[in-house]
Coordinates of C-alpha atoms and ligand atoms in Angstrom, one line a residue:
Chain A
X1 CA 0.0 0.0 0.0
X2 CA 1.5 3.4 -0.9
X3 CA 2.1 5.4 2.2
X4 CA 1.5 8.7 0.6
X5 CA -1.8 10.6 0.7
X6 CA -4.8 8.5 -0.3
X7 CA -6.6 9.3 -3.5
X8 CA -9.9 9.6 -1.6
X9 CA -10.0 10.6 2.0
X10 CA -13.3 10.9 3.9
X11 CA -13.4 12.2 7.4
X12 CA -16.3 12.4 9.9
X13 CA -18.9 12.4 7.2
X14 CA -22.5 12.9 8.3
X15 CA -25.5 12.8 6.0
X16 CA -29.1 13.6 6.8
X17 CA -32.5 13.5 5.0
X18 CA -34.4 16.3 6.7
X19 CA -34.1 15.8 10.4
X20 CA -33.1 12.1 10.1
X21 CA -29.4 11.5 10.2
X22 CA -28.4 8.3 8.3
X23 CA -24.5 8.7 8.3
X24 CA -22.9 9.3 11.7
X25 CA -19.3 10.3 11.0
X26 CA -17.9 8.0 8.4
X27 CA -14.1 7.7 7.8
X28 CA -12.9 6.1 4.7
X29 CA -9.6 6.0 2.7
X30 CA -8.9 4.7 -0.7
X31 CA -5.5 4.6 -2.2
X32 CA -4.8 4.9 -5.9
X33 CA -5.1 1.6 -7.6
X34 CA -7.1 -0.1 -4.8
X35 CA -10.4 -2.0 -5.1
X36 CA -12.3 -1.3 -1.9
X37 CA -15.6 -3.0 -1.1
X38 CA -18.2 -1.3 1.1
X39 CA -20.7 -3.8 2.4
X40 CA -23.7 -3.5 4.8
X41 CA -27.3 -4.4 5.2
X42 CA -30.3 -2.7 3.7
X43 CA -30.6 0.9 4.7
X44 CA -27.1 1.1 6.2
X45 CA -26.4 4.3 4.2
X46 CA -24.2 2.9 1.4
X47 CA -26.1 4.7 -1.4
X48 CA -26.3 7.9 0.7
X49 CA -22.5 7.8 1.0
X50 CA -22.0 7.5 -2.7
X51 CA -24.6 10.2 -3.4
X52 CA -22.6 12.5 -1.2
X53 CA -19.3 11.6 -2.8
X54 CA -20.8 12.4 -6.2
X55 CA -22.3 15.7 -5.0
X56 CA -25.9 14.6 -5.5
X57 CA -26.5 15.1 -1.8
X58 CA -24.9 17.6 0.5
X59 CA -23.1 16.2 3.6
X60 CA -24.2 17.9 6.8
X61 CA -20.7 17.6 8.3
X62 CA -17.3 16.2 7.5
X63 CA -14.7 16.4 4.8
X64 CA -14.1 14.8 1.4
X65 CA -10.7 15.1 -0.2
X66 CA -9.7 13.9 -3.6
X67 CA -5.9 14.0 -4.0
X68 CA -5.9 16.4 -1.1
X69 CA -8.3 18.9 -2.7
X70 CA -11.6 19.5 -0.8
X71 CA -14.4 18.5 -3.1
X72 CA -17.2 18.4 -0.5
X73 CA -18.9 21.5 -1.9
X74 CA -18.6 21.0 -5.6
X75 CA -21.7 20.5 -7.7
X76 CA -22.0 17.0 -9.4
X77 CA -20.7 18.0 -12.8
X78 CA -17.5 19.5 -11.3
X79 CA -17.0 16.3 -9.3
X80 CA -17.2 14.2 -12.5
X81 CA -14.7 16.6 -14.1
X82 CA -12.4 16.1 -11.1
X83 CA -12.5 12.3 -11.8
X84 CA -15.2 10.7 -9.7
X85 CA -17.6 8.7 -11.8
X86 CA -20.5 6.7 -10.5
X87 CA -22.5 3.7 -11.7
X88 CA -25.7 4.4 -9.8
X89 CA -28.0 2.0 -8.0
X90 CA -30.5 0.5 -10.4
X91 CA -28.3 1.3 -13.5
X92 CA -30.3 4.4 -14.6
X93 CA -29.4 4.3 -18.2
X94 CA -31.0 6.9 -20.5
X95 CA -33.8 4.6 -21.6
X96 CA -35.2 6.5 -24.6
X97 CA -31.7 7.0 -26.1
X98 CA -29.6 4.6 -28.0
X99 CA -26.7 2.6 -26.6
X100 CA -24.1 4.6 -28.4
X101 CA -25.8 7.9 -27.3
X102 CA -25.7 6.7 -23.7
X103 CA -21.9 6.1 -24.1
X104 CA -21.4 9.4 -25.9
X105 CA -23.1 11.1 -23.0
X106 CA -20.9 9.2 -20.6
X107 CA -18.1 11.1 -22.2
X108 CA -19.8 14.5 -21.8
X109 CA -17.2 15.7 -19.3
X110 CA -14.4 14.7 -21.7
X111 CA -16.1 16.2 -24.8
X112 CA -13.1 18.4 -25.5
X113 CA -10.8 15.3 -26.0
X114 CA -12.5 13.5 -29.0
X115 CA -9.4 11.4 -29.7
X116 CA -9.3 10.0 -26.2
X117 CA -13.0 9.4 -26.3
X118 CA -12.7 7.5 -29.6
X119 CA -10.1 5.2 -28.1
X120 CA -12.0 4.7 -24.9
X121 CA -15.2 3.9 -26.7
X122 CA -13.4 1.2 -28.6
X123 CA -12.0 -0.1 -25.2
X124 CA -15.6 -0.2 -23.8
X125 CA -16.9 -2.0 -26.9
X126 CA -14.1 -4.6 -26.6
X127 CA -14.9 -5.0 -22.9
X128 CA -18.6 -5.5 -23.7
X129 CA -18.9 -6.8 -27.3
X130 CA -22.7 -7.0 -26.8
X131 CA -22.9 -3.2 -26.5
X132 CA -21.1 -2.9 -29.9
X133 CA -23.6 -5.3 -31.4
X134 CA -26.5 -3.4 -30.0
X135 CA -25.1 0.1 -30.4
X136 CA -28.1 1.4 -32.3
X137 CA -30.7 -0.1 -30.0
X138 CA -32.6 1.9 -27.4
X139 CA -31.1 1.4 -23.9
X140 CA -34.5 0.8 -22.4
X141 CA -34.9 -2.3 -24.5
X142 CA -31.7 -4.0 -23.2
X143 CA -31.8 -6.8 -20.6
X144 CA -30.9 -6.0 -17.0
X145 CA -27.3 -7.4 -17.4
X146 CA -26.8 -5.4 -20.6
X147 CA -28.0 -2.3 -19.0
X148 CA -25.6 -2.8 -16.2
X149 CA -22.7 -3.2 -18.7
X150 CA -23.9 0.0 -20.4
X151 CA -24.0 1.8 -17.1
X152 CA -20.4 0.7 -16.4
X153 CA -19.3 1.6 -19.9
X154 CA -20.9 5.0 -19.6
X155 CA -19.0 5.7 -16.4
X156 CA -15.8 4.6 -17.9
X157 CA -16.1 7.2 -20.6
X158 CA -16.1 9.8 -18.0
X159 CA -12.4 9.0 -17.4
X160 CA -12.7 8.0 -13.7
X161 CA -9.8 8.3 -11.4
X162 CA -12.2 6.8 -8.9
X163 CA -15.1 4.7 -10.0
X164 CA -18.0 4.3 -7.7
X165 CA -20.3 1.3 -8.2
X166 CA -23.5 0.9 -6.4
X167 CA -24.8 -2.7 -6.2
X168 CA -23.9 -3.6 -9.8
X169 CA -25.0 -7.2 -9.1
X170 CA -28.5 -6.3 -8.0
X171 CA -31.2 -8.2 -9.8
X172 CA -28.8 -10.1 -12.0
X173 CA -28.7 -13.9 -12.6
X174 CA -25.7 -15.6 -10.8
X175 CA -23.8 -16.2 -14.0
X176 CA -24.1 -12.5 -14.9
X177 CA -23.1 -11.5 -11.4
X178 CA -19.9 -13.5 -11.9
X179 CA -19.3 -11.9 -15.3
X180 CA -19.8 -8.3 -14.0
X181 CA -17.5 -8.9 -11.0
X182 CA -14.9 -10.4 -13.2
X183 CA -14.9 -7.2 -15.4
X184 CA -14.7 -5.0 -12.3
X185 CA -11.7 -6.9 -11.1
X186 CA -10.1 -6.7 -14.5
X187 CA -10.7 -2.9 -14.7
X188 CA -9.0 -2.6 -11.3
X189 CA -6.0 -4.6 -12.5
X190 CA -5.8 -2.2 -15.5
X191 CA -5.4 0.6 -13.0
X192 CA -8.9 1.9 -12.2
X193 CA -9.4 2.7 -8.5
X194 CA -12.7 1.4 -7.4
X195 CA -15.1 1.7 -4.6
X196 CA -17.6 -1.2 -4.9
X197 CA -20.8 -1.1 -2.9
X198 CA -22.5 -4.5 -2.5
X199 CA -25.1 -6.3 -0.5
X200 CA -23.6 -9.4 -2.0
X201 CA -20.7 -9.2 0.5
X202 CA -19.0 -12.4 -0.3
X203 CA -18.7 -11.7 -4.0
X204 CA -17.5 -8.1 -3.4
X205 CA -14.9 -9.1 -0.8
X206 CA -13.6 -11.9 -2.9
X207 CA -12.3 -9.5 -5.5
X208 CA -11.5 -6.5 -3.2
X209 CA -8.2 -5.6 -1.5
X210 CA -9.9 -4.1 1.5
X211 CA -13.4 -3.9 2.8
X212 CA -15.5 -1.6 5.0
X213 CA -18.6 -2.8 6.8
X214 CA -21.2 -0.1 7.3
X215 CA -23.8 -0.6 10.0
X216 CA -26.6 1.9 10.4
X217 CA -24.5 4.7 9.3
X218 CA -21.2 3.8 11.1
X219 CA -18.1 2.0 9.9
X220 CA -18.3 -1.1 12.1
X221 CA -15.2 -2.8 10.6
X222 CA -12.4 -1.9 8.2
X223 CA -9.9 -4.5 7.3
X224 CA -8.2 -6.4 4.4
X225 CA -10.8 -8.3 2.4
X226 CA -9.4 -11.7 3.3
X227 CA -9.6 -10.8 7.0
X228 CA -13.3 -9.8 6.7
X229 CA -14.1 -13.0 4.7
X230 CA -12.7 -15.0 7.6
X231 CA -14.3 -13.0 10.4
X232 CA -16.9 -15.0 12.4
X233 CA -19.1 -11.9 13.0
X234 CA -19.0 -10.9 9.4
X235 CA -19.7 -14.4 8.3
X236 CA -22.8 -14.6 10.5
X237 CA -24.1 -11.2 9.6
X238 CA -23.3 -10.8 6.0
X239 CA -22.1 -14.0 4.4
X240 CA -25.0 -16.1 5.4
X241 CA -23.2 -19.0 7.3
Chain B
X1 CA -66.7 24.4 -52.5
X2 CA -63.4 22.4 -52.7
X3 CA -61.5 25.4 -53.7
X4 CA -62.8 27.1 -50.7
X5 CA -61.8 24.3 -48.4
X6 CA -58.4 24.3 -49.9
X7 CA -58.2 28.0 -49.2
X8 CA -59.1 27.4 -45.6
X9 CA -56.4 24.7 -45.4
X10 CA -53.8 27.1 -46.6
X11 CA -54.8 29.7 -44.1
X12 CA -54.9 27.0 -41.5
X13 CA -51.4 25.8 -42.1
X14 CA -50.1 29.4 -41.9
X15 CA -51.8 30.0 -38.6
X16 CA -50.9 26.5 -37.4
X17 CA -47.2 27.0 -38.1
X18 CA -47.2 29.8 -35.5
X19 CA -48.9 27.6 -33.0
X20 CA -46.5 24.9 -33.8
X21 CA -43.5 27.0 -33.0
X22 CA -45.0 28.2 -29.7
X23 CA -46.0 24.6 -28.8
X24 CA -42.5 23.5 -29.6
X25 CA -41.2 26.0 -27.1
X26 CA -43.6 24.7 -24.5
X27 CA -42.4 21.1 -25.2
X28 CA -38.7 21.9 -24.9
X29 CA -39.0 23.6 -21.5
X30 CA -41.5 21.0 -20.3
X31 CA -39.2 18.2 -21.3
X32 CA -36.2 19.7 -19.6
X33 CA -37.9 20.6 -16.4
X34 CA -41.6 19.5 -16.2
X35 CA -42.5 23.1 -16.1
X36 CA -45.1 24.7 -18.3
X37 CA -43.6 28.1 -19.2
X38 CA -46.6 30.4 -19.3
X39 CA -44.5 33.3 -20.5
X40 CA -44.1 31.5 -23.8
X41 CA -46.7 33.7 -25.6
X42 CA -44.9 36.8 -24.4
X43 CA -41.7 35.7 -26.2
X44 CA -43.8 35.8 -29.4
X45 CA -45.2 39.3 -28.6
X46 CA -41.7 40.6 -27.6
X47 CA -40.1 39.3 -30.8
X48 CA -42.8 41.0 -32.9
X49 CA -43.1 44.2 -30.9
X50 CA -39.4 44.9 -30.7
X51 CA -39.0 44.2 -34.4
X52 CA -41.7 46.8 -35.1
X53 CA -40.1 49.3 -32.7
X54 CA -36.7 48.8 -34.2
X55 CA -37.8 49.0 -37.8
X56 CA -40.7 51.5 -37.8
X57 CA -39.5 53.3 -34.7
X58 CA -35.8 53.4 -35.0
X59 CA -35.7 53.2 -38.8
X60 CA -33.5 50.1 -39.0
X61 CA -33.7 48.0 -42.1
X62 CA -36.2 45.2 -41.6
X63 CA -33.7 42.2 -41.7
X64 CA -31.5 43.9 -39.1
X65 CA -34.5 44.9 -37.0
X66 CA -35.7 41.3 -37.0
X67 CA -32.3 39.9 -36.2
X68 CA -31.9 42.2 -33.2
X69 CA -35.5 41.6 -32.1
X70 CA -34.9 37.8 -32.0
X71 CA -31.6 38.2 -30.2
X72 CA -33.2 40.5 -27.7
X73 CA -36.0 38.0 -27.0
X74 CA -33.4 35.3 -26.6
X75 CA -31.6 37.4 -24.0
X76 CA -35.0 37.9 -22.2
X77 CA -35.5 34.1 -22.2
X78 CA -32.1 33.5 -20.8
X79 CA -32.6 36.2 -18.1
X80 CA -36.0 34.7 -17.2
X81 CA -34.2 31.4 -16.4
X82 CA -31.2 32.9 -14.9
X83 CA -32.7 35.5 -12.6
X84 CA -36.3 34.3 -12.0
X85 CA -36.3 30.5 -12.3
X86 CA -32.8 29.4 -11.2
X87 CA -32.7 31.4 -7.9
X88 CA -36.0 29.6 -6.9
X89 CA -34.1 26.3 -6.7
X90 CA -35.9 23.6 -4.8
X91 CA -39.3 25.1 -5.3
X92 CA -42.1 22.8 -6.6
X93 CA -43.0 22.6 -10.3
X94 CA -46.3 24.5 -9.6
X95 CA -44.2 27.2 -7.9
X96 CA -42.1 27.6 -10.9
X97 CA -45.1 27.8 -13.2
X98 CA -46.4 30.6 -11.0
X99 CA -43.1 32.4 -11.4
X100 CA -43.5 32.1 -15.2
X101 CA -47.1 33.6 -14.9
X102 CA -45.5 36.5 -13.0
X103 CA -42.9 36.9 -15.7
X104 CA -45.6 37.0 -18.4
X105 CA -47.4 39.7 -16.5
X106 CA -44.2 41.6 -16.1
X107 CA -43.3 41.4 -19.7
X108 CA -46.8 42.4 -20.8
X109 CA -46.7 45.4 -18.5
X110 CA -43.3 46.4 -19.8
X111 CA -44.5 46.2 -23.4
X112 CA -47.5 48.3 -22.5
X113 CA -45.2 51.0 -21.0
X114 CA -42.7 50.9 -23.9
X115 CA -45.0 50.6 -26.8
X116 CA -48.5 51.5 -25.8
X117 CA -51.9 49.8 -26.3
X118 CA -52.2 50.2 -30.1
X119 CA -52.4 47.2 -32.4
X120 CA -49.3 47.3 -34.6
X121 CA -48.1 45.7 -37.8
X122 CA -44.8 44.7 -39.3
X123 CA -44.2 45.1 -43.0
X124 CA -44.6 42.0 -45.2
X125 CA -41.2 40.6 -46.0
X126 CA -41.8 40.4 -49.8
X127 CA -44.8 42.5 -50.5
X128 CA -48.5 42.0 -50.2
X129 CA -49.5 41.0 -53.7
X130 CA -51.2 37.6 -53.3
X131 CA -50.0 34.7 -55.3
X132 CA -52.9 33.2 -57.3
X133 CA -53.7 29.7 -58.7
X134 CA -57.2 29.9 -60.1
X135 CA -59.4 30.9 -57.2
X136 CA -56.7 30.1 -54.6
X137 CA -54.8 33.0 -53.2
X138 CA -51.9 33.0 -50.9
X139 CA -49.9 35.9 -49.4
X140 CA -46.1 35.7 -49.9
X141 CA -45.8 36.2 -46.2
X142 CA -47.6 32.8 -45.7
X143 CA -44.8 31.1 -47.6
X144 CA -42.3 32.9 -45.3
X145 CA -44.3 31.6 -42.3
X146 CA -44.5 28.0 -43.6
X147 CA -40.9 27.9 -44.9
X148 CA -39.5 29.5 -41.8
X149 CA -41.4 27.1 -39.5
X150 CA -40.3 24.1 -41.5
X151 CA -36.6 25.2 -41.3
X152 CA -36.9 25.9 -37.6
X153 CA -38.5 22.6 -36.8
X154 CA -35.9 20.8 -38.9
X155 CA -33.2 22.7 -37.0
X156 CA -34.6 21.8 -33.6
X157 CA -34.9 18.2 -34.8
X158 CA -31.3 18.1 -35.9
X159 CA -30.2 19.8 -32.7
X160 CA -31.8 17.1 -30.5
X161 CA -30.9 14.2 -32.7
X162 CA -27.4 15.1 -33.8
X163 CA -25.7 17.3 -31.3
X164 CA -24.2 16.3 -28.0
X165 CA -25.7 19.5 -26.4
X166 CA -29.2 18.5 -27.7
X167 CA -28.7 14.9 -26.4
X168 CA -27.5 16.3 -23.0
X169 CA -30.8 18.2 -22.7
X170 CA -32.7 15.0 -23.6
X171 CA -30.6 13.2 -20.9
X172 CA -31.7 15.7 -18.3
X173 CA -35.3 15.2 -19.2
X174 CA -35.2 11.4 -19.0
X175 CA -33.0 11.0 -15.9
X176 CA -31.7 14.1 -14.1
X177 CA -29.6 12.1 -11.6
X178 CA -27.9 10.1 -14.3
X179 CA -27.3 13.3 -16.3
X180 CA -25.6 14.8 -13.3
X181 CA -23.5 11.7 -12.9
X182 CA -22.1 11.9 -16.4
X183 CA -21.0 15.5 -15.8
X184 CA -23.9 17.5 -17.3
X185 CA -24.5 20.8 -15.7
X186 CA -28.3 20.5 -15.4
X187 CA -28.8 24.2 -14.7
X188 CA -26.9 25.1 -17.9
X189 CA -29.1 22.8 -19.9
X190 CA -32.2 24.6 -18.6
X191 CA -30.7 27.9 -19.6
X192 CA -30.3 26.5 -23.1
X193 CA -33.8 25.3 -23.2
X194 CA -35.2 28.6 -22.2
X195 CA -33.1 30.4 -24.7
X196 CA -34.2 28.0 -27.5
X197 CA -37.8 28.4 -26.6
X198 CA -37.5 32.2 -26.6
X199 CA -35.8 32.1 -29.9
X200 CA -38.6 30.0 -31.4
X201 CA -41.3 32.2 -29.9
X202 CA -39.6 35.4 -31.3
X203 CA -39.2 33.8 -34.7
X204 CA -42.9 32.8 -34.7
X205 CA -43.7 36.4 -33.8
X206 CA -41.8 38.2 -36.5
X207 CA -42.9 35.7 -39.2
X208 CA -46.6 35.9 -38.5
X209 CA -47.1 39.5 -37.4
X210 CA -47.2 41.0 -40.9
X211 CA -50.4 38.9 -41.4
X212 CA -52.0 38.9 -37.9
X213 CA -50.7 42.1 -36.4
X214 CA -49.8 42.3 -32.7
X215 CA -50.2 44.2 -29.5
X216 CA -48.8 44.2 -26.0
X217 CA -51.3 41.6 -24.9
X218 CA -51.1 39.3 -28.0
X219 CA -49.1 36.8 -26.1
X220 CA -51.9 35.7 -23.9
X221 CA -53.9 34.2 -26.7
X222 CA -50.9 32.9 -28.5
X223 CA -49.6 31.3 -25.4
X224 CA -52.9 29.6 -24.6
X225 CA -53.2 28.3 -28.1
X226 CA -49.6 27.1 -28.2
X227 CA -50.3 25.4 -24.9
X228 CA -53.4 23.8 -26.3
X229 CA -51.4 22.6 -29.3
X230 CA -48.7 21.2 -27.1
X231 CA -51.3 19.3 -25.0
X232 CA -53.0 18.0 -28.1
X233 CA -49.7 16.7 -29.4
X234 CA -48.8 15.1 -26.1
X235 CA -47.0 17.4 -23.6
X236 CA -43.2 16.9 -23.9
X237 CA -43.2 15.4 -27.3
X238 CA -41.6 18.1 -29.6
X239 CA -42.8 16.7 -32.9
X240 CA -46.2 16.0 -31.4
X241 CA -46.4 19.6 -30.5
X242 CA -45.6 20.7 -34.0
X243 CA -48.3 18.3 -35.3
X244 CA -50.7 19.6 -32.7
X245 CA -50.0 23.2 -33.7
X246 CA -50.7 22.5 -37.4
X247 CA -53.9 20.6 -36.5
X248 CA -55.1 23.4 -34.3
X249 CA -54.5 25.9 -37.1
X250 CA -56.4 23.8 -39.6
X251 CA -59.4 23.2 -37.2
X252 CA -59.6 26.9 -36.4
X253 CA -59.5 27.9 -40.0
X254 CA -62.1 25.4 -41.0
X255 CA -64.3 26.3 -38.1
X256 CA -64.0 30.0 -39.0
X257 CA -64.7 29.4 -42.6
X258 CA -67.5 26.7 -42.4
X259 CA -69.2 27.7 -39.2
X260 CA -68.5 31.3 -38.2
X261 CA -65.4 33.2 -37.4
X262 CA -66.8 33.9 -34.0
X263 CA -66.0 30.3 -33.1
X264 CA -62.4 30.5 -34.1
X265 CA -60.9 31.3 -30.8
X266 CA -63.1 28.8 -29.0
X267 CA -61.6 25.9 -30.9
X268 CA -58.4 25.8 -28.9
X269 CA -60.2 25.7 -25.6
X270 CA -62.7 23.1 -26.7
X271 CA -59.7 20.9 -27.9
X272 CA -57.9 21.6 -24.6
X273 CA -60.9 20.4 -22.6
X274 CA -61.6 17.4 -24.8
X275 CA -58.0 16.2 -24.7
X276 CA -57.7 16.7 -21.0
X277 CA -61.0 14.7 -20.4
X278 CA -60.6 12.0 -23.0
X279 CA -56.9 11.5 -23.6
X280 CA -54.6 13.4 -21.2
X281 CA -51.4 12.0 -22.8
X282 CA -52.4 13.7 -26.1
X283 CA -52.6 12.3 -29.6
X284 CA -49.0 11.2 -29.7
X285 CA -48.1 10.7 -26.1
X286 CA -44.5 10.6 -25.2
X287 CA -42.1 9.6 -28.0
X288 CA -40.8 6.7 -26.0
X289 CA -42.1 5.3 -22.7
X290 CA -39.7 5.5 -19.9
X291 CA -38.5 2.4 -18.2
X292 CA -36.8 2.8 -14.9
Ligands
ATP301 N1 -34.5 10.3 -0.2 C1 -34.6 9.8 1.1 N2 -35.3 10.5 2.0 C2 -35.4 10.0 3.3 N3 -34.7 9.0 3.7 C3 -34.0 8.3 2.9 C4 -33.8 8.7 1.5 N4 -33.0 7.8 0.9 C5 -32.7 7.0 1.8 N5 -33.2 7.2 3.1 C6 -33.0 6.5 4.3 O1 -31.6 6.6 4.6 C7 -31.2 5.3 5.1 C8 -30.0 4.9 4.3 O2 -30.4 4.6 3.0 P1 -29.4 4.2 1.8 O3 -30.3 4.1 0.6 O4 -28.3 5.0 1.8 O5 -29.1 2.7 2.3 P2 -28.3 1.6 1.5 O6 -27.3 1.1 2.4 O7 -27.9 2.0 0.1 O8 -29.5 0.5 1.4 P3 -29.8 -0.6 0.2 O9 -28.9 -1.7 0.4 O10 -31.2 -0.8 0.4 O11 -29.5 0.1 -1.1 C9 -32.3 4.4 5.1 O12 -32.9 4.3 6.4 C10 -33.3 5.0 4.2 O13 -34.6 4.7 4.5
MG302 MG1 -28.4 1.4 -1.8

């Protein structure tokens, strides 16, 4: 692990919806090149944390630093430009637009670098050949798994220094879950830093370097993924045995 | 008899072209923000009135006056978004619509102060000698209206289908969160939508005013009719709005010709009520249903 400043540093993060606080001071570090899993039960606050990181929701307290720069008050489009791209919960592709339009829009923040976009687009089509095959099809007509690939491809075109994934395996058949997780691991090996949120804790921890366990808005455990996978408490609560 | 009906159809398409452009403006803003911009008719009036003031009043050549009038209206549209709509962030859709009503009253009052109550006309672009085919007659200005509308509709179509900026606006309308997550500045897109709508309204105004004349309060009726046309076409469906506008113009012209011109203005409201009761999604609904 590099000892220098982490790529992402979150300190004392609190998040509220109206008067209800759902994050109670979260600390989280991600070093460049890492794949970090964030697991936790329903309603633990995982999505809220990602929404705050992307600027969709304002933290009520705490600090977010990307490469040392405070990004806690930036609007979402500036955060994307700074290099944090998110694959949101439930995929959220642009249903009435074509697959290739979805990808082009994914590159909106990089629109001034068409040569890079062109290369990256080819990379995404190589990663998910089915998207190349269906490039003219409306995104809303794709299957769930294909929509998830599209959502990931769209985020990759944003040139992420940090890629946030919110439950990419949700609602997918086991075979597809495996495929998606394989791709996520592969992307990380190619150098993309990833924060992977999953309810499917075993699958996420099996490809991650480190993991955080979020319990009702607090970090209950933070440890190397292998340690968490072997932890009796984690096994009972999140791994189902 | 058939000649007469053909004549009504020509008149109807001319009128309908104006409604189509106003309706298109409604659809664009509605798509981008779910807001019905009730100042849309005032854009038409502003374009026309300022073109008249600049040409007849200031003595500028007509093309220059028209260009400046359209730009001026565009700026008013941008300012409406920037200084009246954007600061009210977090307000409900209904609240925003009420702001646009306020803006329409303000713009009407401003026009009254600047230009008075009189009905005013803009010169025809290429003379007033009607073209004739047998018993059919058509003002050259009608050709300007139809041709101008066709070009503008085509331009809007290309903008949304071919440009990244147009697609980004569509993205905001189908999923705002996802649009933000790909780095689109949603507020900026709204600004573009208001600017585009104002531009279309102003163009409608300068094209049709040589035929219909205008006054400080002409925007009320045009706005309501454009709204009826947009609802008829299926709110939020741009090409449906254009079709709705043309259809409304045709129906008005036929009603005026075959029944009585007294009913002309009632048509829009009858249609509005019928659509809202019988088919609230309009004739053409949304272009594509949204799956979440
Ligand atoms: N828009 C909202 N308004 C009010 N409360 C909300 C809102 N969104 C989430 N919450 C609440 O905040 C808490 C955390 O929700 P969040 O969606 O962040 O959890 P999560 O860990 O992502 O859960 P899941 O595994 O179901 O996706 C929950 O108690 C939830 O009910
Ligand atoms: Mg969630």
